[in-house]
Amino acid sequence: HEREHDREISELITKHEEEMEKLRAELNKEQQHLLDDLRQQMAATHKAEIEQAQLQLQTLHSLELETLRLSLNNMHTSQLELTQSNLRKEKETALVELREMLNDKRAQEVAILQSRYQLEQDKIKKQCLKEKEDL
């Protein structure tokens, strides 16, 4: 009876160990399946995060380019305004110099004409005096 009991216990232990082994195998299989699912979810999340980061980077890059374009446009406008201002000043300076030069030339011509007039007048006076003397 005792041997029968030991044999039953031995069978129960064997059966228990087989069931435990079977449960461990199922548990390992389920853990592996859950791990695979988790890896897939993490990969999908990682991919989505990378795409989101790339989109944000593209948006940031576009904003930086737009900012640089506007800044360059403003600098170009300022440079054009400065160039126009400098050209206007140079033009005014050139006009003042030209006016002074023309005034000097006119004064010289007036002086020459007055001198000729005076010479002509003196010549006519001398000729008149000579004609009076001749008469």
XYZ file of C-alpha atoms in Angstrom:
135
model
C 0.000 0.000 0.000
C 2.869 2.260 0.839
C 4.546 1.460 -2.490
C 1.301 2.122 -4.238
C 1.130 5.421 -2.460
C 4.746 6.242 -3.392
C 4.049 5.274 -6.982
C 0.974 7.520 -7.080
C 2.981 10.348 -5.541
C 5.720 9.731 -8.073
C 3.174 9.792 -10.915
C 1.587 12.916 -9.506
C 5.015 14.556 -9.237
C 5.830 13.517 -12.820
C 2.420 14.718 -14.001
C 2.896 17.948 -12.040
C 6.357 18.471 -13.548
C 5.000 17.817 -17.053
C 2.186 20.271 -16.506
C 4.648 22.792 -15.059
C 6.913 22.301 -18.086
C 3.908 22.693 -20.383
C 2.827 25.865 -18.524
C 6.402 27.225 -18.643
C 6.495 26.593 -22.409
C 3.138 28.338 -22.855
C 4.261 31.185 -20.600
C 7.534 31.543 -22.562
C 5.594 31.459 -25.821
C 3.175 34.117 -24.547
C 6.057 36.230 -23.193
C 7.814 35.978 -26.569
C 4.603 36.958 -28.336
C 4.114 39.935 -25.979
C 7.758 40.905 -26.426
C 7.391 40.790 -30.232
C 4.234 42.914 -30.013
C 6.008 45.377 -27.725
C 8.996 45.552 -30.107
C 6.662 46.226 -33.034
C 4.821 48.918 -31.073
C 8.127 50.493 -30.012
C 9.399 50.389 -33.613
C 6.173 51.987 -34.853
C 6.321 54.625 -32.101
C 9.982 55.262 -32.833
C 9.256 55.617 -36.538
C 6.367 58.007 -35.810
C 8.579 60.058 -33.472
C 11.337 60.222 -36.088
C 8.836 61.335 -38.752
C 7.433 63.949 -36.343
C 10.950 65.171 -35.548
C 11.784 65.345 -39.264
C 8.587 67.290 -39.916
C 9.404 69.690 -37.084
C 12.942 70.023 -38.414
C 11.636 70.763 -41.916
C 9.218 73.329 -40.497
C 11.991 74.903 -38.447
C 14.284 74.894 -41.480
C 11.559 76.537 -43.588
C 11.013 79.180 -40.912
C 14.752 79.840 -40.681
C 14.974 80.158 -44.470
C 12.009 82.558 -44.509
C 13.596 84.583 -41.694
C 16.891 84.724 -43.584
C 15.084 85.700 -46.795
C 13.237 88.523 -45.034
C 16.430 89.662 -43.322
C 18.308 89.638 -46.622
C 15.445 91.498 -48.277
C 15.532 94.149 -45.524
C 19.311 94.466 -45.816
C 19.018 94.782 -49.596
C 16.336 97.466 -49.236
C 18.471 99.360 -46.708
C 21.490 99.104 -48.990
C 19.458 100.414 -51.941
C 18.173 103.329 -49.869
C 21.716 104.126 -48.715
C 23.002 103.922 -52.297
C 20.204 106.208 -53.510
C 20.970 108.667 -50.727
C 24.693 108.639 -51.583
C 23.958 109.083 -55.297
C 21.613 111.983 -54.507
C 24.325 113.651 -52.386
C 26.932 113.091 -55.108
C 24.559 114.526 -57.704
C 23.883 117.586 -55.548
C 27.611 118.065 -54.970
C 28.325 117.699 -58.690
C 25.580 120.201 -59.512
C 26.980 122.712 -57.000
C 30.478 122.278 -58.459
C 29.137 122.636 -62.017
C 27.164 125.750 -61.039
C 30.273 127.277 -59.462
C 32.347 126.371 -62.512
C 29.745 127.904 -64.872
C 29.524 131.025 -62.703
C 33.333 131.340 -62.791
C 33.363 130.866 -66.572
C 30.569 133.424 -66.972
C 32.455 135.875 -64.789
C 35.581 135.331 -66.927
C 33.574 135.800 -70.135
C 31.925 138.948 -68.717
C 35.362 140.257 -67.749
C 36.711 139.482 -71.231
C 33.675 141.108 -72.881
C 34.011 144.186 -70.648
C 37.672 144.348 -71.491
C 36.911 144.094 -75.239
C 34.150 146.635 -74.856
C 36.516 148.981 -73.091
C 39.185 148.455 -75.766
C 36.618 148.948 -78.515
C 35.316 152.053 -76.797
C 38.847 153.393 -76.410
C 39.557 152.615 -80.052
C 36.377 154.423 -81.154
C 37.232 157.425 -78.948
C 40.720 157.571 -80.452
C 39.285 157.267 -83.920
C 36.786 160.028 -83.146
C 39.552 162.265 -81.808
C 41.660 161.544 -84.850
C 38.766 162.340 -87.173
C 38.132 165.574 -85.256
C 41.772 166.516 -85.582
C 41.696 165.663 -89.228
C 38.688 167.877 -89.712
